[in-house]
Coordinates of C-alpha atoms and ligand atoms in Angstrom, one line a residue:
M1 CA 113.3 95.2 83.1
L2 CA 115.0 95.2 79.7
T3 CA 112.8 97.5 77.7
G4 CA 114.7 99.0 74.7
K5 CA 117.9 97.0 75.4
K6 CA 119.6 95.4 72.5
I7 CA 121.1 92.0 73.3
V8 CA 123.0 89.6 71.1
V9 CA 122.8 86.1 72.5
G10 CA 125.7 83.9 71.3
V11 CA 124.8 80.2 71.3
C12 CA 127.6 77.6 71.1
G13 CA 127.7 73.9 70.4
G14 CA 126.9 72.1 73.6
I15 CA 123.8 70.2 74.8
A16 CA 122.8 73.2 76.9
A17 CA 122.1 75.0 73.6
F18 CA 118.5 74.0 73.9
K19 CA 118.2 76.0 77.2
A20 CA 119.2 79.1 75.2
A21 CA 115.7 79.0 73.6
A22 CA 114.1 79.7 76.9
L23 CA 116.6 82.5 77.6
V24 CA 115.9 84.2 74.2
S25 CA 112.2 83.9 74.8
R26 CA 112.4 85.4 78.4
L27 CA 114.7 88.3 77.3
G28 CA 112.1 89.2 74.6
K29 CA 109.3 89.1 77.1
L30 CA 111.2 91.5 79.4
G31 CA 111.3 94.0 76.6
A32 CA 114.7 93.4 75.0
E33 CA 115.3 93.2 71.3
V34 CA 117.3 90.0 70.8
K35 CA 119.5 88.9 67.9
V36 CA 121.1 85.5 68.0
I37 CA 124.4 84.4 66.6
M38 CA 125.0 80.6 66.5
T39 CA 128.2 78.8 66.0
R40 CA 128.1 76.1 63.3
A41 CA 128.3 73.4 66.1
A42 CA 125.3 74.9 67.9
T43 CA 123.2 74.3 64.8
E44 CA 123.8 70.5 65.2
F45 CA 121.8 70.8 68.5
V46 CA 119.1 73.3 67.8
T47 CA 118.0 74.7 64.4
P48 CA 118.4 78.5 63.7
L49 CA 114.6 78.5 63.0
T50 CA 114.0 78.0 66.7
F51 CA 115.9 81.2 67.6
Q52 CA 114.6 83.1 64.6
S53 CA 111.0 82.4 65.7
L54 CA 111.7 83.3 69.4
S55 CA 113.8 86.4 68.7
K56 CA 111.7 87.5 65.6
N57 CA 115.0 88.3 63.9
P58 CA 117.2 86.5 61.4
V59 CA 119.9 84.3 63.0
A60 CA 123.5 84.8 62.0
V61 CA 125.6 81.7 61.6
D62 CA 127.6 82.1 58.4
M63 CA 130.3 84.8 58.0
F64 CA 129.9 84.9 54.3
E65 CA 126.1 84.6 53.9
E66 CA 124.8 87.1 51.4
P67 CA 123.2 89.9 53.5
K68 CA 119.7 91.2 52.7
S69 CA 120.9 94.8 52.6
W70 CA 124.5 95.9 52.3
E71 CA 126.3 95.8 55.6
I72 CA 129.3 94.1 57.2
R73 CA 127.2 92.0 59.4
H74 CA 129.6 91.1 62.2
I75 CA 130.6 94.8 62.6
A76 CA 126.9 95.9 62.4
L77 CA 125.9 93.5 65.1
A78 CA 128.9 94.4 67.2
Q79 CA 127.9 98.0 67.1
W80 CA 124.2 97.4 67.5
A81 CA 124.4 95.5 70.8
D82 CA 124.2 96.9 74.3
L83 CA 125.1 93.5 75.6
F84 CA 126.5 90.2 74.4
L85 CA 125.4 87.2 76.4
L86 CA 127.2 83.9 75.4
A87 CA 125.1 81.0 76.7
P88 CA 126.1 78.3 76.6
A89 CA 129.8 79.3 76.1
T90 CA 131.9 76.3 75.3
A91 CA 135.6 75.8 76.1
N92 CA 136.2 76.4 72.4
I93 CA 134.7 79.9 72.2
I94 CA 136.3 80.8 75.6
G95 CA 139.7 79.7 74.2
K96 CA 139.2 81.6 71.0
L97 CA 138.2 84.8 72.7
A98 CA 141.1 84.6 75.2
G99 CA 143.5 83.8 72.4
G100 CA 142.4 86.4 70.0
I101 CA 141.2 84.0 67.4
A102 CA 138.4 85.3 65.2
D103 CA 137.4 82.5 62.7
D104 CA 133.6 82.5 62.7
M105 CA 130.6 84.8 63.0
L106 CA 130.5 84.7 66.9
S107 CA 134.2 85.1 67.7
T108 CA 134.6 87.9 65.1
T109 CA 131.6 89.8 66.3
V110 CA 132.5 89.6 70.0
M111 CA 136.0 90.7 69.2
A112 CA 134.7 93.7 67.4
T113 CA 132.3 95.0 70.1
H114 CA 132.6 97.7 72.7
A115 CA 129.4 96.4 74.4
R116 CA 129.5 94.6 77.7
V117 CA 130.1 90.8 77.4
V118 CA 128.7 88.2 79.8
I119 CA 129.8 84.6 79.4
A120 CA 128.0 81.6 80.8
P121 CA 130.3 78.6 80.5
A122 CA 128.6 75.2 80.3
M123 CA 130.6 72.0 79.7
N124 CA 131.8 68.7 81.3
T125 CA 133.2 69.2 84.8
A126 CA 136.7 68.1 83.9
M127 CA 136.8 70.4 80.9
F128 CA 135.5 73.3 83.1
H129 CA 138.2 72.7 85.7
N130 CA 140.9 72.2 83.1
P131 CA 143.6 74.8 84.1
V132 CA 143.8 76.2 80.6
V133 CA 140.0 76.9 80.5
Q134 CA 140.2 78.5 83.9
A135 CA 143.2 80.6 82.9
N136 CA 141.3 81.7 79.7
L137 CA 138.3 82.7 81.8
Q138 CA 140.5 84.6 84.2
K139 CA 142.0 86.4 81.2
L140 CA 138.6 87.3 79.8
R141 CA 137.7 88.8 83.2
D142 CA 141.0 90.6 83.8
V143 CA 142.0 91.8 80.4
L144 CA 138.7 92.3 78.7
G145 CA 136.4 93.0 81.7
Y146 CA 134.0 90.3 80.7
T147 CA 131.6 89.0 83.3
V148 CA 131.7 85.2 83.8
I149 CA 128.7 83.5 85.4
A150 CA 129.7 80.6 87.5
P151 CA 128.1 77.4 86.1
G152 CA 125.6 75.4 88.2
S153 CA 126.5 72.1 89.8
G154 CA 124.7 68.8 89.5
L155 CA 124.2 65.8 87.2
L156 CA 125.5 66.7 83.7
A157 CA 124.2 65.4 80.3
C158 CA 127.4 63.3 80.0
G159 CA 126.5 61.5 83.3
D160 CA 129.2 63.2 85.4
V161 CA 128.2 65.1 88.6
G162 CA 129.9 68.4 89.2
D163 CA 130.3 72.0 88.0
G164 CA 129.4 72.7 84.4
R165 CA 125.6 73.1 84.1
L166 CA 124.2 76.2 82.4
P167 CA 122.6 78.1 85.2
D168 CA 118.8 78.6 85.2
T169 CA 117.3 81.2 83.0
D170 CA 116.5 83.4 86.0
V171 CA 120.3 83.6 86.8
L172 CA 121.2 84.4 83.2
V173 CA 118.6 87.1 83.0
D174 CA 119.7 88.5 86.3
A175 CA 123.3 88.7 85.0
A176 CA 122.1 90.5 81.9
V177 CA 120.0 93.0 83.9
C178 CA 123.0 93.6 86.2
A179 CA 125.4 94.1 83.3
L180 CA 123.1 96.7 81.7
A181 CA 122.4 98.7 85.0
P182 CA 124.1 102.0 85.7
K183 CA 126.7 101.7 88.4
D184 CA 125.7 104.9 90.2
L185 CA 125.7 103.2 93.6
A186 CA 129.3 101.8 93.4
D187 CA 131.1 102.2 96.7
R188 CA 127.8 102.6 98.6
R189 CA 126.9 100.2 101.3
I190 CA 123.2 99.6 101.6
L191 CA 121.4 97.7 104.3
V192 CA 117.9 96.4 103.4
T193 CA 115.4 94.5 105.5
A194 CA 112.7 92.4 103.9
G195 CA 109.9 89.9 104.7
P196 CA 107.9 89.3 107.8
T197 CA 108.9 88.7 111.3
V198 CA 107.9 85.5 113.2
E199 CA 107.1 85.4 116.9
R200 CA 106.9 81.9 118.4
L201 CA 104.1 81.0 120.7
D202 CA 105.3 77.5 121.4
P203 CA 107.4 74.9 119.5
V204 CA 104.5 74.4 117.0
R205 CA 102.8 77.8 116.5
Y206 CA 103.8 81.3 115.7
L207 CA 102.4 84.8 114.8
T208 CA 103.5 86.4 111.6
N209 CA 102.0 88.5 108.7
H210 CA 101.5 88.3 105.0
S211 CA 104.7 89.9 103.8
S212 CA 106.3 87.9 101.0
G213 CA 109.6 89.9 101.0
K214 CA 109.3 90.7 97.3
M215 CA 109.6 94.4 97.7
G216 CA 112.7 94.2 99.9
Y217 CA 114.4 91.6 97.8
A218 CA 113.7 93.7 94.6
I219 CA 115.4 96.7 96.4
A220 CA 118.4 94.5 97.4
R221 CA 118.7 93.2 93.8
A222 CA 118.4 96.6 92.1
A223 CA 120.9 98.2 94.5
C224 CA 123.4 95.3 93.9
H225 CA 122.9 95.7 90.1
R226 CA 123.7 99.4 90.5
G227 CA 127.0 98.5 92.1
A228 CA 126.2 98.8 95.8
D229 CA 127.6 96.5 98.4
V230 CA 124.3 95.1 99.8
T231 CA 123.4 93.3 103.0
L232 CA 119.9 92.0 103.2
I233 CA 118.4 91.2 106.6
S234 CA 115.5 88.9 105.8
G235 CA 112.7 87.4 107.7
P236 CA 111.5 83.9 106.7
V237 CA 110.5 84.1 103.0
H238 CA 110.4 81.8 99.9
I239 CA 112.6 83.7 97.6
A240 CA 116.1 82.6 96.3
P241 CA 118.9 84.9 97.7
P242 CA 119.8 87.5 95.1
Q243 CA 123.2 87.0 93.4
G244 CA 125.9 89.1 94.9
V245 CA 123.9 90.1 98.1
V246 CA 124.9 89.0 101.6
V247 CA 121.8 87.6 103.2
V248 CA 121.4 87.6 107.0
P249 CA 118.4 85.4 108.0
T250 CA 116.4 86.4 111.0
E251 CA 113.1 85.3 112.6
S252 CA 111.7 87.6 115.3
A253 CA 111.6 91.4 115.6
R254 CA 114.2 91.2 118.2
D255 CA 116.5 89.1 116.0
M256 CA 116.0 91.7 113.3
L257 CA 116.8 94.6 115.6
A258 CA 120.1 92.8 116.7
A259 CA 121.1 92.2 113.0
V260 CA 120.2 95.8 112.0
T261 CA 122.1 97.3 114.9
T262 CA 125.2 95.1 114.1
H263 CA 125.3 96.0 110.4
F264 CA 124.0 99.6 110.3
P265 CA 127.2 101.3 111.5
A266 CA 129.1 100.1 108.4
C267 CA 126.3 101.3 106.0
D268 CA 125.4 104.5 104.2
T269 CA 121.7 103.7 104.0
L270 CA 119.1 101.6 105.7
I271 CA 116.0 100.7 103.8
M272 CA 113.5 99.2 106.2
A273 CA 111.1 97.3 103.9
A274 CA 110.4 94.5 106.4
A275 CA 107.0 94.1 107.9
V276 CA 107.9 94.0 111.5
G277 CA 105.4 92.6 113.9
D278 CA 104.5 95.2 116.5
F279 CA 103.7 92.6 119.2
R280 CA 104.9 89.2 120.4
P281 CA 103.5 86.7 123.0
A282 CA 104.6 87.7 126.5
E283 CA 105.8 84.2 126.9
E284 CA 107.1 81.5 124.5
A285 CA 106.0 78.2 125.9
A286 CA 108.7 75.5 126.1
H287 CA 106.2 72.8 125.3
K288 CA 103.2 72.6 122.9
R289 CA 100.3 74.5 124.4
K290 CA 97.3 72.1 124.8
K291 CA 94.0 73.2 123.6
A292 CA 92.3 72.0 126.8
D293 CA 94.2 74.9 128.5
G294 CA 92.7 77.5 126.2
M295 CA 94.7 80.2 124.3
D296 CA 94.5 83.5 126.2
L297 CA 97.5 85.3 124.9
A298 CA 99.2 88.1 126.8
M299 CA 101.1 90.3 124.3
V300 CA 104.0 92.7 124.7
Q301 CA 105.2 95.3 122.3
N302 CA 108.2 94.7 120.1
P303 CA 111.0 97.3 119.8
D304 CA 110.5 99.8 116.9
I305 CA 113.7 99.0 114.9
L306 CA 113.5 102.1 112.7
L307 CA 113.0 104.4 115.6
E308 CA 115.9 103.0 117.5
V309 CA 118.3 102.9 114.6
A310 CA 117.3 106.3 113.3
G311 CA 118.5 107.6 116.6
L312 CA 122.0 106.0 116.2
R313 CA 122.5 107.7 112.8
Q314 CA 125.8 109.3 112.1
P315 CA 126.1 112.3 109.7
G316 CA 125.7 111.2 106.1
Q317 CA 123.7 108.0 106.9
R318 CA 120.3 107.8 105.4
V319 CA 117.3 105.9 106.7
V320 CA 114.3 105.0 104.6
G321 CA 111.0 103.6 105.9
F322 CA 108.0 101.9 104.4
C323 CA 104.4 102.6 105.5
M324 CA 101.6 100.2 104.8
E325 CA 98.0 101.3 105.7
T326 CA 94.5 100.4 104.7
E327 CA 93.2 104.0 105.3
E328 CA 94.5 107.6 105.6
L329 CA 97.8 106.5 103.9
L330 CA 99.5 109.7 103.2
P331 CA 98.8 111.7 106.4
R332 CA 99.9 108.6 108.4
A333 CA 103.0 108.1 106.3
Q334 CA 104.0 111.7 106.8
E335 CA 103.4 111.5 110.5
K336 CA 105.6 108.3 110.7
L337 CA 108.3 109.9 108.6
R338 CA 108.5 112.9 111.1
R339 CA 108.1 110.8 114.2
K340 CA 110.8 108.3 113.2
G341 CA 113.1 111.0 111.8
L342 CA 113.4 109.4 108.3
D343 CA 115.0 110.7 105.1
L344 CA 112.4 109.1 102.9
M345 CA 109.1 107.3 103.4
V346 CA 107.6 104.9 100.9
A347 CA 103.9 104.7 101.4
N348 CA 101.8 101.8 99.9
S349 CA 98.2 101.1 100.3
L350 CA 97.0 97.6 101.0
T351 CA 93.6 98.2 99.4
E352 CA 94.9 99.1 95.8
P353 CA 94.7 96.3 93.3
G354 CA 98.2 95.1 92.2
A355 CA 99.9 96.5 95.3
G356 CA 101.1 95.3 98.7
F357 CA 101.6 91.8 99.9
G358 CA 102.6 88.9 97.7
V359 CA 102.2 90.5 94.3
D360 CA 105.0 91.4 91.8
T361 CA 103.8 95.0 91.4
N362 CA 103.3 97.9 93.7
T363 CA 101.8 101.3 93.7
V364 CA 103.7 103.7 96.0
T365 CA 104.1 107.3 96.9
I366 CA 107.5 108.5 98.0
L367 CA 107.5 111.2 100.7
T368 CA 110.4 113.5 101.7
P369 CA 110.8 115.3 105.0
D370 CA 110.1 118.7 103.4
G371 CA 106.6 117.6 102.4
E372 CA 107.3 116.7 98.8
T373 CA 105.4 113.7 97.4
E374 CA 106.0 111.6 94.3
S375 CA 103.2 109.2 93.4
L376 CA 104.3 106.4 91.1
P377 CA 102.0 104.4 88.8
N378 CA 101.5 100.7 89.3
L379 CA 104.9 99.2 88.4
P380 CA 106.9 96.0 88.8
K381 CA 108.5 95.9 92.3
Y382 CA 112.0 95.9 90.6
E383 CA 111.1 99.2 88.9
V384 CA 109.7 100.7 92.1
A385 CA 113.0 99.7 93.8
N386 CA 114.9 101.6 91.1
R387 CA 112.7 104.7 91.5
I388 CA 113.4 104.7 95.3
L389 CA 117.1 104.3 94.6
D390 CA 116.9 107.1 92.1
R391 CA 115.5 109.4 94.9
L392 CA 118.4 108.3 97.2
V393 CA 121.0 109.0 94.5
Ligands
CTP1 N1 109.0 99.2 111.8 C1 110.1 98.9 112.6 N2 109.8 98.3 113.8 C2 108.6 98.0 114.2 C3 107.5 98.3 113.4 C4 107.7 99.0 112.2 O1 111.2 99.2 112.2 N3 108.4 97.4 115.3 C5 109.3 99.9 110.5 C6 108.8 99.2 109.3 O2 109.8 98.3 108.8 C7 108.5 100.3 108.3 C8 108.1 101.5 109.2 O3 108.6 101.1 110.5 O4 109.6 100.7 107.6 C9 106.6 101.7 109.4 O5 105.9 100.5 109.7 P1 104.4 100.4 109.9 O6 104.0 99.0 110.3 O7 103.7 101.1 108.7 O8 104.1 101.4 111.1 P2 104.3 101.3 112.6 O9 105.5 102.0 113.0 O10 104.2 99.8 113.0 O11 103.0 102.0 113.1 P3 101.4 101.5 113.2 O12 101.5 100.2 113.9 O13 100.8 102.6 114.1 O14 100.9 101.5 111.8

């Protein structure tokens, strides 16, 4: 997700400095080149050697350290970076950046950069809610266009309970990926469906399928990163809601149809990645069915959401479908694309290794109404999502 990106992680002197080690490690694993600047106070909590080992680069602390080759180090780093990620950011660095004070390696370098800056404040709750700290954060957003990640809430190292925790590594990485994404979907409203549907048999049992929702959630996340206003209609899944995305939970195919019909008129594009169950029990029993009564199930067909919604389309609205098959993938995908009147169809085979349900990768072919096909290699679902969005753009 971050291949070739150059990220400077600024680590400040707070107990959450130890969590920055996991952050630096993860950014590296996602393909970024990472350089770390520590404040002097941060070195009281974690040694520079930790970050040097994890980033595989020298760590900058001292403004006046003799450089290995001639360079003005804070300017060189300021110009090198695509992104500055300050985690944890203390009240002190926030105050310095908002006040224009540059008196150490981190504050000088951030002040000298044209790269994007993301700040993750972490401190005691009372400090975080101090009006001066809040005003400083507002200034960093409004005047400098920095992104401020809201801190998590919970039991803090000082024993207080409240806002001020450094968010989990996943949240910090997501903010970095988002800050570096192109904003070519700004002003676009995208509706995505994801996950399985669930059809109840009785208060205990239900019929569903193996969809994990990972593909649809990756699309929602990627579209949001690219600046779109995203609504995600989700069947029951075990994935955290993506930051910045409005999630509408649904259960049955009919719930999903109602939600899609409500939200579609305000959207430019519908991407139907959900695995909608084609059938439901003719009757949902009010009480638990007893095994002595047997289980002969009469089934009725569910509405085809895509077919119904494609028919409501206004000029300019785009509709994208997914097609999952175990045989004859491309002819069937082409037939469904035509029959449902879609603008794009994404075909994925269940039989390919590393593709389909539950895994983090997928192998898909994108089909267009004029018969064009683009077969993508096996890629992380986030990357597949971006390729689909590229086609839409
Ligand atoms: N779909 C839908 N409503 C349904 C079934 C499917 O909106 N009741 C959507 C899916 O979200 C997907 C596309 O239609 O985007 C194709 O789904 P797929 O299950 O591959 O095909 P079906 O239309 O169900 O056809 P078949 O059962 O013959 O494979």
